[in-house]
């Protein structure tokens, strides 16, 4: 049975993974709740359970690190009650809040999937010579004409840092969030352009319909200017969404943390 010790930290049994350096903190309470919702954690809570095999302690989320080519992934930075910090994946911390925690974790499942894929690939490579021999014995078939490949649109070089945008509101849409198993409302933008020496046209983009944006009471056709970061992240679809919240075109870019918003 796990021992509940929210005040006493046993550093000799805990493996810490401290942040690499400076990490991002929350701008305000709304930003904190918005990120909790994105990670699938209850926005009403301030403290969360950190569970090990025989210990459970309460921790707080101090901030987060970003990684990936476009900073689209997060690692949480949590603080124990003795002040020590460690990093943890959002899905793993969410899993720890479950009363049934202790079963095979999401991370372990991912590792097993990777190992299975690697084993399958080795098996294919081992069997390849036998398949080649069989094919050589078979009568040659007339070569098929290669199908014409569809030309892909050139991949845009997206800026890493915050930039200035102009855009207009196209519509509102719903995106299914597997963490809380609900649809999240988002804003779909069109005529999105990054304002720089050589302006970059993105076409369509999307962003969360946060409390900050809701204060502007946006409507289709509104012209906007704002600062933010952009990532190549395709917008998903809502579950059982009404037709008015569905976008037929592919929306390939996500705007993160829009700020200094001006509605014209």
Backbone as JSON, one array per atom type, in Angstrom:
{
  "sequence": "XXXXXXXXXXXXXXXXXXXXXXXXXXXXXXXXXXXXXXXXXXXXXXXXXXXXXXXXXXXXXXXXXXXXXXXXXXXXXXXXXXXXXXXXXXXXXXXXXXXXXXXXXXXXXXXXXXXXXXXXXXXXXXXXXXXXXXXXXXXXXXXXXXXXXXXXXXXXXXXXXXXXXXXXXXXXXXXXXXXXXXXXXXXXXXXXXXXXXXXXXXXXXXXXXXXXXXXXXXXXXXXXXXXXXXXXXXXXXXXXXXXXXXXXXXXXXXXXXXXXXXXX",
  "N": [[0.86, -1.21, 0.0], [0.56, 2.23, -0.84], [2.37, 4.93, 0.7], [1.12, 7.95, 1.87], [2.63, 10.91, 1.63], [2.71, 14.06, 1.74], [4.24, 16.15, 2.66], [6.79, 15.27, 3.33], [9.74, 14.62, 1.7], [11.48, 12.06, 0.1], [14.43, 12.04, -0.96], [16.35, 10.16, -1.5], [15.16, 8.03, -2.75], [13.96, 8.96, -5.0], [14.24, 9.65, -8.4], [15.51, 12.36, -9.87], [14.91, 14.54, -12.62], [16.12, 17.27, -13.48], [15.24, 20.53, -14.88], [16.79, 21.64, -17.97], [17.77, 24.21, -18.11], [16.76, 27.56, -18.2], [13.25, 27.65, -17.98], [9.89, 27.84, -19.32], [7.48, 29.92, -17.79], [4.16, 30.54, -16.46], [2.07, 33.06, -17.86], [-0.15, 34.22, -16.63], [-3.07, 33.53, -14.59], [-5.08, 32.67, -16.37], [-3.58, 31.73, -18.53], [-2.29, 29.6, -17.28], [-4.47, 27.86, -16.7], [-5.35, 27.4, -19.29], [-3.19, 25.96, -20.39], [-3.25, 23.71, -18.72], [-5.65, 22.54, -19.53], [-4.98, 21.94, -22.16], [-3.1, 19.95, -21.7], [-4.68, 18.0, -20.64], [-5.22, 17.97, -17.94], [-7.03, 18.59, -14.87], [-8.37, 21.82, -14.71], [-9.14, 23.1, -12.42], [-7.55, 22.39, -10.32], [-4.69, 22.9, -8.19], [-2.67, 21.49, -7.04], [-1.05, 18.34, -7.59], [-0.91, 14.73, -7.74], [2.1, 12.97, -7.36], [3.27, 9.9, -8.07], [4.96, 7.01, -6.9], [6.2, 3.64, -6.59], [5.85, 2.99, -3.84], [5.3, 5.38, -2.66], [3.48, 8.47, -2.4], [3.28, 11.78, -3.3], [2.35, 15.24, -3.05], [2.57, 17.65, -5.62], [3.42, 20.73, -7.3], [2.87, 22.5, -10.41], [5.37, 24.23, -11.93], [6.15, 25.28, -14.36], [7.03, 24.86, -17.85], [8.87, 23.07, -20.38], [9.74, 23.36, -23.84], [9.94, 21.42, -26.85], [11.02, 19.83, -29.93], [10.87, 20.35, -33.52], [9.37, 22.62, -34.01], [8.73, 23.51, -31.5], [6.41, 22.25, -30.57], [5.89, 20.36, -28.63], [5.63, 19.57, -25.13], [7.29, 19.46, -21.93], [6.66, 19.01, -18.56], [7.56, 21.0, -15.71], [7.85, 20.22, -12.47], [7.38, 20.86, -8.93], [8.49, 19.63, -5.84], [7.53, 19.56, -2.34], [9.73, 20.18, -0.87], [11.12, 21.88, -2.41], [12.61, 20.85, -4.51], [13.09, 20.26, -8.03], [11.75, 18.58, -10.9], [11.45, 17.08, -14.17], [8.67, 16.0, -16.18], [6.61, 14.06, -18.35], [3.55, 15.38, -19.7], [1.4, 13.54, -20.16], [2.12, 11.42, -18.53], [2.05, 12.5, -15.95], [-0.69, 13.03, -15.86], [-1.64, 10.42, -15.95], [-0.82, 9.56, -13.46], [-2.71, 10.68, -11.78], [-4.79, 8.99, -11.73], [-6.69, 6.59, -9.91], [-6.14, 4.0, -10.39], [-3.5, 3.91, -11.03], [-0.34, 2.44, -11.7], [-0.53, 0.32, -13.22], [0.63, -0.82, -16.42], [2.29, 1.85, -17.9], [1.67, 4.65, -20.15], [4.03, 5.36, -21.38], [5.6, 3.05, -21.19], [4.1, 1.41, -22.85], [4.45, 2.67, -25.31], [7.18, 2.22, -25.65], [7.21, -0.56, -25.89], [5.78, -0.86, -28.23], [7.58, 0.31, -30.02], [9.74, -1.47, -29.8], [8.5, -3.76, -30.8], [8.03, -2.98, -33.44], [10.66, -2.7, -34.34], [11.56, -5.36, -34.13], [9.9, -6.58, -36.0], [10.84, -5.34, -38.32], [13.47, -6.35, -38.46], [12.87, -9.05, -38.89], [11.66, -8.9, -41.41], [13.87, -8.06, -42.92], [15.55, -10.27, -42.62], [14.11, -12.26, -43.89], [14.12, -11.38, -46.46], [16.13, -12.24, -48.48], [15.19, -14.88, -49.14], [12.7, -14.32, -50.26], [13.51, -12.91, -52.51], [14.81, -14.92, -53.97], [12.63, -16.59, -54.61], [11.14, -14.89, -56.23], [12.84, -14.61, -58.4], [12.65, -17.03, -59.66], [10.09, -17.01, -60.62], [8.06, -16.36, -63.54], [8.84, -13.56, -65.58], [7.05, -10.54, -65.28], [5.29, -8.19, -67.32], [6.51, -4.88, -67.23], [4.94, -2.36, -65.31], [3.63, 0.82, -66.12], [4.95, 3.62, -64.47], [3.06, 5.38, -62.01], [1.99, 8.72, -62.23], [3.31, 11.0, -59.97], [1.79, 13.04, -57.53], [2.39, 16.48, -57.3], [3.83, 17.91, -54.5], [3.12, 20.67, -52.35], [5.59, 23.17, -51.8], [7.54, 23.0, -48.81], [7.18, 25.25, -46.18], [9.53, 27.47, -44.68], [9.37, 27.94, -41.47], [9.43, 30.55, -39.02], [11.26, 30.42, -35.92], [11.15, 32.01, -33.64], [8.99, 34.41, -31.89], [6.73, 36.21, -33.97], [5.21, 38.83, -35.98], [1.8, 38.96, -36.97], [-0.74, 39.25, -39.51], [-4.2, 38.75, -40.11], [-7.46, 37.35, -40.86], [-10.63, 36.52, -39.41], [-11.96, 33.43, -40.15], [-13.82, 31.38, -39.36], [-15.37, 29.62, -36.59], [-14.42, 26.52, -35.07], [-14.51, 23.0, -34.11], [-12.34, 20.87, -32.3], [-11.35, 17.63, -31.54], [-10.31, 16.64, -28.33], [-8.27, 14.29, -27.07], [-7.36, 13.98, -24.47], [-9.13, 15.07, -22.52], [-11.35, 14.0, -23.59], [-13.25, 15.52, -24.96], [-14.68, 18.04, -27.16], [-12.74, 20.81, -28.21], [-13.1, 24.3, -28.63], [-11.96, 26.19, -31.37], [-10.34, 28.88, -33.18], [-10.47, 29.58, -36.56], [-8.33, 30.96, -38.86], [-7.89, 33.02, -41.76], [-6.14, 34.13, -44.76], [-3.65, 34.47, -43.57], [-0.72, 36.08, -42.69], [2.76, 36.4, -42.19], [4.39, 39.13, -41.0], [7.19, 40.53, -42.2], [10.5, 41.26, -43.49], [10.53, 39.92, -45.95], [7.47, 39.13, -46.59], [5.52, 36.34, -45.44], [3.16, 34.16, -46.61], [0.7, 32.19, -45.15], [-1.82, 31.25, -45.58], [-4.37, 29.39, -44.4], [-4.79, 29.08, -40.85], [-4.88, 28.01, -37.37], [-5.99, 28.49, -33.98], [-6.25, 28.16, -30.39], [-9.4, 28.95, -28.89], [-9.07, 30.92, -26.65], [-9.57, 32.35, -23.3], [-8.53, 34.88, -23.41], [-8.81, 35.58, -26.15], [-11.57, 35.41, -26.36], [-12.44, 37.69, -25.08], [-12.42, 39.61, -27.04], [-14.64, 39.17, -28.52], [-14.92, 37.88, -31.11], [-15.8, 37.66, -34.6], [-16.71, 36.12, -37.74], [-14.84, 37.46, -40.44], [-13.63, 39.55, -39.09], [-10.76, 41.62, -38.87], [-7.42, 41.09, -37.83], [-4.46, 41.85, -35.91], [-1.51, 40.59, -34.47], [0.96, 39.2, -32.17], [2.9, 36.17, -32.09], [3.76, 32.63, -31.98], [4.37, 30.2, -34.56], [3.5, 26.94, -35.64], [3.98, 23.93, -37.52], [1.34, 22.25, -37.51], [-1.26, 20.21, -38.07], [-4.74, 20.87, -38.05], [-7.08, 19.01, -36.22], [-10.2, 17.11, -36.35], [-13.52, 17.69, -35.08], [-15.52, 15.71, -32.81], [-18.5, 14.31, -33.69], [-19.36, 16.85, -34.5], [-21.3, 19.8, -35.22], [-22.35, 20.97, -38.48], [-21.67, 23.65, -38.91], [-19.35, 23.96, -37.47], [-17.36, 22.68, -38.8], [-14.52, 22.39, -40.9], [-13.74, 22.19, -44.22], [-11.41, 22.44, -45.79], [-7.88, 21.65, -45.51], [-6.17, 22.61, -42.62], [-3.12, 23.64, -41.87], [-1.38, 24.88, -40.1], [-0.6, 26.0, -36.8], [-1.25, 28.63, -34.54], [0.41, 29.7, -31.72], [-0.07, 30.91, -28.44], [-1.1, 33.72, -28.95], [-0.57, 37.23, -28.7], [-0.65, 40.77, -27.75], [-2.89, 41.63, -29.23], [-4.77, 43.15, -31.78], [-7.82, 44.28, -32.8], [-9.4, 45.12, -35.75]],
  "CA": [[0.0, 0.0, 0.0], [1.39, 3.43, -0.95], [2.37, 5.83, 1.85], [0.81, 9.32, 1.44], [3.48, 11.86, 2.33], [2.72, 15.28, 0.93], [5.18, 17.12, 3.2], [8.11, 14.71, 3.5], [10.3, 14.15, 0.45], [12.57, 11.11, 0.26], [15.27, 12.27, -2.13], [17.19, 9.0, -1.78], [14.43, 7.05, -3.56], [13.39, 9.64, -6.16], [15.18, 10.0, -9.46], [15.16, 13.68, -10.38], [15.37, 14.97, -13.94], [15.93, 18.72, -13.39], [15.21, 21.24, -16.17], [18.12, 21.86, -18.55], [18.14, 25.6, -17.89], [15.55, 28.36, -18.02], [12.04, 27.05, -18.52], [8.81, 28.82, -19.47], [6.5, 30.01, -16.71], [2.83, 30.94, -16.93], [1.9, 34.52, -17.89], [-1.18, 34.58, -15.65], [-3.94, 32.41, -14.22], [-5.77, 32.17, -17.57], [-2.59, 30.96, -19.29], [-2.08, 28.36, -16.53], [-5.63, 26.99, -16.9], [-5.39, 27.03, -20.7], [-2.2, 24.9, -20.59], [-3.73, 22.5, -18.05], [-6.67, 21.95, -20.4], [-4.25, 21.38, -23.31], [-2.42, 18.73, -21.25], [-5.66, 17.05, -20.16], [-5.26, 17.98, -16.48], [-8.15, 19.41, -14.4], [-7.96, 23.22, -14.56], [-9.52, 23.61, -11.09], [-6.59, 21.93, -9.32], [-3.4, 23.57, -8.06], [-1.7, 20.47, -6.65], [-1.28, 17.07, -8.26], [-0.21, 13.61, -7.14], [3.26, 12.34, -8.0], [3.22, 8.57, -7.46], [5.95, 5.98, -7.16], [5.7, 2.32, -6.2], [5.43, 2.95, -2.45], [5.14, 6.75, -2.13], [2.68, 9.44, -3.13], [3.48, 13.13, -2.77], [1.69, 16.29, -3.81], [3.49, 18.55, -6.28], [2.82, 21.84, -8.07], [3.48, 22.7, -11.73], [6.03, 25.54, -11.93], [6.28, 25.78, -15.72], [7.16, 23.8, -18.84], [9.87, 23.19, -21.42], [9.24, 23.02, -25.17], [10.91, 20.77, -27.71], [10.51, 19.54, -31.27], [11.33, 21.3, -34.53], [8.6, 23.86, -33.91], [8.34, 23.7, -30.09], [5.01, 21.87, -30.4], [5.76, 19.41, -27.54], [5.94, 20.12, -23.81], [7.65, 18.66, -20.76], [6.3, 19.79, -17.38], [8.51, 21.17, -14.62], [7.06, 20.17, -11.23], [8.15, 21.15, -7.72], [8.1, 18.94, -4.62], [7.34, 20.52, -1.26], [11.02, 20.6, -0.32], [11.71, 22.82, -3.36], [13.31, 20.18, -5.6], [12.38, 20.28, -9.31], [12.0, 17.49, -11.85], [10.65, 17.16, -15.4], [7.8, 14.84, -16.39], [5.73, 14.2, -19.52], [2.17, 15.69, -19.26], [0.54, 12.35, -20.16], [2.51, 10.57, -17.41], [1.5, 13.11, -14.74], [-2.13, 12.8, -15.92], [-1.87, 9.02, -15.61], [-0.6, 9.41, -12.02], [-3.88, 11.14, -11.04], [-5.78, 7.92, -11.72], [-6.62, 5.71, -8.74], [-5.63, 2.7, -10.83], [-2.12, 4.05, -11.49], [0.49, 1.33, -11.27], [-0.53, -0.59, -14.35], [1.62, -0.45, -17.43], [2.08, 3.25, -18.26], [1.65, 4.98, -21.57], [5.41, 5.38, -21.87], [6.02, 1.67, -21.37], [3.4, 0.89, -24.02], [5.13, 3.23, -26.48], [8.47, 1.55, -25.8], [6.96, -1.91, -26.39], [5.4, -0.73, -29.64], [8.8, 0.58, -30.76], [10.5, -2.71, -29.83], [7.81, -4.67, -31.71], [8.26, -2.52, -34.8], [12.04, -3.01, -34.66], [11.64, -6.81, -34.34], [9.23, -6.86, -37.27], [11.72, -4.88, -39.39], [14.57, -7.32, -38.55], [12.3, -10.25, -39.49], [11.5, -8.63, -42.83], [15.19, -8.03, -43.55], [16.07, -11.64, -42.62], [13.37, -13.05, -44.87], [14.23, -10.77, -47.79], [16.84, -13.06, -49.49], [14.35, -15.98, -49.57], [11.68, -13.78, -51.15], [14.17, -12.57, -53.77], [15.04, -16.17, -54.71], [11.36, -17.04, -55.16], [10.74, -13.99, -57.31], [13.7, -14.84, -59.56], [12.18, -18.23, -60.35], [8.79, -16.74, -61.23], [8.17, -15.74, -64.87], [8.87, -12.1, -65.54], [5.81, -9.87, -65.66], [5.55, -6.92, -68.02], [6.64, -3.75, -66.32], [3.83, -1.41, -65.33], [4.03, 2.21, -66.25], [4.88, 4.28, -63.16], [2.0, 6.38, -61.87], [2.48, 10.09, -62.06], [3.22, 11.45, -58.58], [1.24, 14.38, -57.33], [3.38, 17.43, -56.82], [3.54, 18.46, -53.18], [3.42, 22.09, -52.17], [6.88, 23.34, -51.11], [7.45, 23.17, -47.36], [7.56, 26.59, -45.78], [10.49, 27.63, -43.59], [8.67, 28.72, -40.45], [10.31, 31.16, -38.02], [11.25, 29.78, -34.61], [10.82, 33.0, -32.62], [7.72, 35.12, -32.04], [6.67, 37.13, -35.1], [3.97, 39.62, -36.07], [0.87, 38.39, -37.94], [-2.04, 39.83, -39.88], [-5.11, 37.67, -40.51], [-8.88, 37.62, -40.67], [-11.35, 35.38, -38.83], [-12.76, 32.69, -41.12], [-14.95, 30.76, -38.66], [-15.03, 28.84, -35.4], [-14.48, 25.08, -35.34], [-14.32, 22.12, -32.96], [-11.26, 19.89, -32.43], [-11.47, 16.63, -30.47], [-9.18, 16.56, -27.41], [-8.31, 12.94, -26.49], [-7.01, 14.0, -23.06], [-10.35, 15.21, -21.71], [-12.41, 13.34, -24.35], [-14.24, 16.52, -25.32], [-14.31, 18.93, -28.26], [-12.28, 22.15, -27.85], [-13.42, 25.3, -29.65], [-10.79, 26.88, -31.91], [-10.59, 29.94, -34.16], [-9.81, 29.34, -37.84], [-7.95, 32.23, -39.47], [-7.55, 32.96, -43.19], [-5.26, 35.22, -45.23], [-2.66, 34.65, -42.51], [0.57, 36.5, -43.23], [3.81, 36.8, -41.25], [4.89, 40.43, -41.42], [8.64, 40.61, -42.08], [11.1, 41.89, -44.67], [9.88, 39.18, -47.04], [6.25, 38.58, -45.98], [5.28, 34.91, -45.68], [1.73, 33.85, -46.6], [0.4, 30.85, -44.66], [-3.18, 30.83, -45.97], [-5.2, 29.1, -43.23], [-4.15, 28.67, -39.59], [-5.86, 27.88, -36.29], [-5.49, 28.7, -32.62], [-7.25, 27.89, -29.36], [-10.28, 30.07, -28.57], [-8.77, 31.11, -25.23], [-10.31, 33.43, -22.63], [-8.0, 36.15, -23.92], [-9.45, 35.87, -27.43], [-13.02, 35.57, -26.18], [-12.71, 39.06, -24.66], [-12.56, 40.45, -28.22], [-15.93, 38.85, -29.14], [-14.6, 37.77, -32.53], [-16.83, 37.2, -35.53], [-16.14, 35.94, -39.08], [-14.58, 38.69, -41.18], [-12.84, 40.5, -38.3], [-9.33, 41.71, -39.2], [-6.63, 41.04, -36.61], [-3.01, 41.88, -35.88], [-1.06, 40.03, -33.19], [2.25, 38.51, -32.12], [2.76, 34.78, -31.67], [4.61, 31.63, -32.61], [3.63, 29.35, -35.49], [4.01, 25.58, -35.75], [3.35, 23.1, -38.55], [0.5, 21.27, -36.8], [-2.55, 20.15, -38.76], [-5.91, 20.9, -37.19], [-7.9, 17.8, -36.25], [-11.64, 17.29, -36.53], [-14.33, 17.5, -33.9], [-16.29, 14.47, -32.73], [-19.94, 14.59, -33.8], [-19.5, 18.31, -34.55], [-22.3, 20.34, -36.15], [-21.77, 21.37, -39.77], [-21.12, 25.01, -38.83], [-18.06, 23.9, -36.81], [-16.49, 21.8, -39.6], [-13.75, 23.05, -41.95], [-13.46, 21.2, -45.26], [-10.01, 22.54, -46.22], [-6.85, 21.28, -44.53], [-5.56, 23.76, -41.92], [-1.84, 22.99, -41.59], [-0.52, 25.64, -39.19], [-1.22, 26.42, -35.54], [-0.7, 29.81, -33.88], [0.51, 29.47, -30.28], [0.04, 32.04, -27.52], [-1.2, 35.05, -29.55], [-0.54, 38.33, -27.73], [-0.69, 42.11, -28.36], [-3.94, 41.47, -30.25], [-5.48, 44.36, -32.19], [-8.98, 43.97, -33.66], [-9.67, 46.31, -36.57]],
  "C": [[0.88, 1.24, 0.0], [1.25, 4.3, 0.29], [2.14, 7.25, 1.34], [1.66, 10.28, 2.27], [3.6, 13.13, 1.48], [3.77, 16.27, 1.41], [6.62, 16.59, 3.22], [8.6, 14.14, 2.17], [11.47, 13.22, 0.74], [13.44, 11.16, -0.99], [16.13, 11.06, -2.48], [16.49, 7.96, -2.64], [13.81, 7.66, -4.81], [14.47, 9.98, -7.16], [14.74, 11.31, -10.1], [15.72, 13.89, -11.79], [15.17, 16.49, -13.99], [15.88, 19.37, -14.76], [16.61, 21.59, -16.65], [18.63, 23.28, -18.3], [16.89, 26.4, -17.59], [14.37, 27.64, -18.66], [10.94, 28.11, -18.55], [7.87, 28.76, -18.27], [5.17, 30.52, -17.28], [2.65, 32.46, -16.82], [0.92, 34.97, -16.81], [-2.05, 33.34, -15.39], [-4.65, 31.81, -15.43], [-4.84, 31.3, -18.41], [-2.35, 29.61, -18.63], [-3.23, 27.37, -16.79], [-5.72, 26.51, -18.36], [-4.41, 25.88, -20.99], [-2.64, 23.61, -19.91], [-4.75, 21.78, -18.92], [-6.01, 21.28, -21.61], [-3.58, 20.05, -22.94], [-3.39, 17.67, -20.72], [-5.73, 16.94, -18.65], [-6.39, 18.89, -16.01], [-7.71, 20.83, -14.08], [-8.28, 23.77, -13.18], [-8.49, 23.25, -10.02], [-5.31, 22.76, -9.34], [-2.28, 22.59, -7.7], [-2.08, 19.13, -7.27], [-0.46, 15.97, -7.56], [0.95, 13.17, -8.02], [3.43, 10.99, -7.32], [4.4, 7.73, -7.9], [5.41, 4.68, -6.57], [5.16, 2.31, -4.79], [5.19, 4.34, -1.85], [4.22, 7.56, -3.03], [2.91, 10.8, -2.48], [2.73, 14.13, -3.64], [2.74, 17.26, -4.35], [2.7, 19.67, -6.95], [3.57, 21.96, -9.39], [4.04, 24.13, -11.78], [6.13, 26.14, -13.32], [6.43, 24.6, -16.67], [8.31, 24.12, -19.79], [9.22, 22.82, -22.75], [10.34, 22.33, -25.95], [10.22, 20.37, -29.0], [10.95, 20.63, -32.23], [10.63, 22.64, -34.44], [8.07, 24.1, -32.5], [6.89, 23.29, -29.84], [4.79, 20.89, -29.25], [6.21, 20.04, -26.23], [6.4, 19.05, -22.84], [7.37, 19.53, -19.54], [7.46, 19.87, -16.41], [7.69, 21.24, -13.33], [7.97, 20.36, -10.03], [7.58, 20.34, -6.56], [8.06, 19.96, -3.48], [8.63, 20.87, -0.52], [11.76, 21.51, -1.29], [12.43, 22.17, -4.52], [12.43, 20.14, -6.85], [12.72, 19.02, -10.1], [11.08, 17.69, -13.05], [9.85, 15.87, -15.57], [6.92, 15.11, -17.6], [4.3, 14.46, -19.03], [1.28, 14.46, -19.18], [0.85, 11.45, -18.97], [1.97, 11.15, -16.1], [-0.02, 12.92, -14.71], [-2.46, 11.37, -15.5], [-1.73, 8.8, -14.1], [-1.82, 9.84, -11.2], [-4.95, 10.05, -10.93], [-5.59, 7.03, -10.49], [-6.07, 4.34, -9.1], [-4.19, 2.78, -11.31], [-1.26, 2.95, -10.89], [0.5, 0.25, -12.32], [0.47, -0.07, -15.37], [1.31, 0.95, -17.96], [2.09, 3.44, -19.76], [3.04, 4.93, -22.17], [5.9, 3.97, -22.12], [5.37, 1.06, -22.6], [4.07, 1.37, -25.29], [6.44, 2.51, -26.74], [8.27, 0.13, -26.36], [6.58, -1.88, -27.86], [6.63, -0.53, -30.51], [9.63, -0.69, -30.9], [9.86, -3.69, -30.81], [8.05, -4.3, -33.16], [9.67, -2.87, -35.25], [12.21, -4.5, -34.95], [11.04, -7.2, -35.67], [10.12, -6.49, -38.45], [12.88, -5.85, -39.58], [14.08, -8.59, -39.23], [12.15, -10.08, -41.0], [12.83, -8.68, -43.56], [15.79, -9.43, -43.64], [15.41, -12.47, -43.7], [13.55, -12.56, -46.29], [14.95, -11.65, -48.8], [15.98, -14.2, -50.01], [13.3, -15.5, -50.56], [12.28, -13.43, -52.5], [14.38, -13.81, -54.62], [13.75, -16.65, -55.36], [10.94, -16.2, -56.34], [11.57, -14.23, -58.57], [13.23, -16.06, -60.36], [10.86, -17.99, -61.08], [8.98, -16.11, -62.6], [8.06, -14.23, -64.77], [7.54, -11.53, -66.01], [6.13, -8.58, -66.39], [5.54, -5.75, -67.04], [5.46, -2.8, -66.47], [4.37, 0.0, -65.45], [3.9, 2.89, -64.89], [3.79, 5.34, -63.15], [2.61, 7.75, -61.64], [2.25, 10.53, -60.62], [2.65, 12.86, -58.52], [2.31, 15.29, -56.76], [2.93, 18.0, -55.47], [3.9, 19.94, -53.13], [4.74, 22.22, -51.41], [6.69, 23.61, -49.63], [7.97, 24.54, -46.96], [8.58, 26.55, -44.65], [9.87, 28.54, -42.54], [9.66, 29.32, -39.46], [10.16, 30.47, -36.67], [10.76, 30.74, -33.53], [9.43, 33.59, -32.85], [7.81, 36.1, -33.2], [5.32, 37.85, -35.09], [3.11, 39.08, -37.21], [-0.23, 39.4, -38.3], [-2.91, 38.68, -40.37], [-6.54, 38.15, -40.38], [-9.56, 36.35, -40.15], [-12.19, 34.73, -39.92], [-14.01, 32.12, -40.46], [-14.45, 30.16, -37.35], [-15.19, 27.36, -35.74], [-14.27, 24.32, -34.04], [-13.24, 21.1, -33.28], [-11.35, 18.93, -31.26], [-10.18, 16.56, -29.66], [-9.2, 15.19, -26.72], [-8.0, 12.91, -25.01], [-8.25, 14.11, -22.18], [-11.58, 14.62, -22.4], [-13.58, 14.29, -24.63], [-13.76, 17.3, -26.54], [-13.86, 20.28, -27.69], [-12.64, 23.11, -28.98], [-12.14, 26.01, -30.07], [-11.26, 27.96, -32.89], [-9.8, 29.61, -35.42], [-9.58, 30.69, -38.51], [-7.62, 32.01, -40.94], [-6.74, 34.19, -43.57], [-4.19, 35.53, -44.18], [-1.31, 34.99, -43.14], [1.52, 36.87, -42.09], [4.45, 38.07, -41.78], [6.39, 40.49, -41.13], [9.18, 41.23, -43.35], [10.58, 41.25, -45.95], [8.64, 38.51, -46.47], [6.01, 37.14, -46.4], [3.79, 34.63, -45.53], [1.52, 32.4, -46.19], [-0.96, 30.34, -45.15], [-4.05, 30.65, -44.75], [-4.34, 28.71, -42.04], [-5.22, 28.61, -38.52], [-5.19, 28.13, -34.96], [-6.62, 28.42, -31.63], [-8.1, 29.14, -29.11], [-10.2, 30.3, -27.06], [-9.64, 32.22, -24.63], [-9.84, 34.79, -23.12], [-8.67, 36.54, -25.22], [-10.95, 36.12, -27.29], [-13.39, 36.98, -25.75], [-12.94, 39.99, -25.85], [-13.87, 40.18, -28.97], [-15.79, 38.78, -30.67], [-15.79, 37.26, -33.33], [-16.17, 37.01, -36.89], [-16.01, 37.26, -39.82], [-13.76, 39.7, -40.42], [-11.37, 40.44, -38.72], [-8.53, 41.82, -37.91], [-5.15, 41.28, -36.91], [-2.58, 41.37, -34.52], [0.34, 39.47, -33.32], [2.01, 37.07, -31.69], [3.79, 33.9, -32.34], [3.75, 30.74, -33.51], [4.31, 27.98, -35.55], [3.27, 24.85, -36.86], [2.59, 21.98, -37.86], [-0.9, 21.3, -37.41], [-3.7, 20.11, -37.77], [-6.72, 19.62, -37.35], [-9.37, 18.14, -36.44], [-12.37, 17.06, -35.21], [-15.1, 16.2, -33.96], [-17.78, 14.82, -32.7], [-20.22, 16.1, -33.81], [-20.58, 18.71, -35.54], [-21.6, 20.88, -37.39], [-21.1, 22.74, -39.7], [-19.74, 25.03, -38.19], [-17.07, 22.98, -37.54], [-15.81, 22.63, -40.68], [-13.35, 21.99, -42.98], [-11.99, 21.24, -45.69], [-9.06, 22.09, -45.11], [-6.24, 22.56, -43.94], [-4.26, 23.24, -41.31], [-1.0, 23.68, -40.53], [-1.29, 26.06, -37.95], [-0.49, 27.63, -34.98], [-0.73, 29.57, -32.38], [0.66, 30.79, -29.53], [-0.02, 33.41, -28.19], [-1.27, 36.14, -28.47], [-0.52, 39.66, -28.49], [-1.7, 42.13, -29.5], [-4.62, 42.83, -30.5], [-6.57, 43.94, -33.16], [-9.34, 45.25, -34.42], [-11.13, 46.34, -37.01]]
}
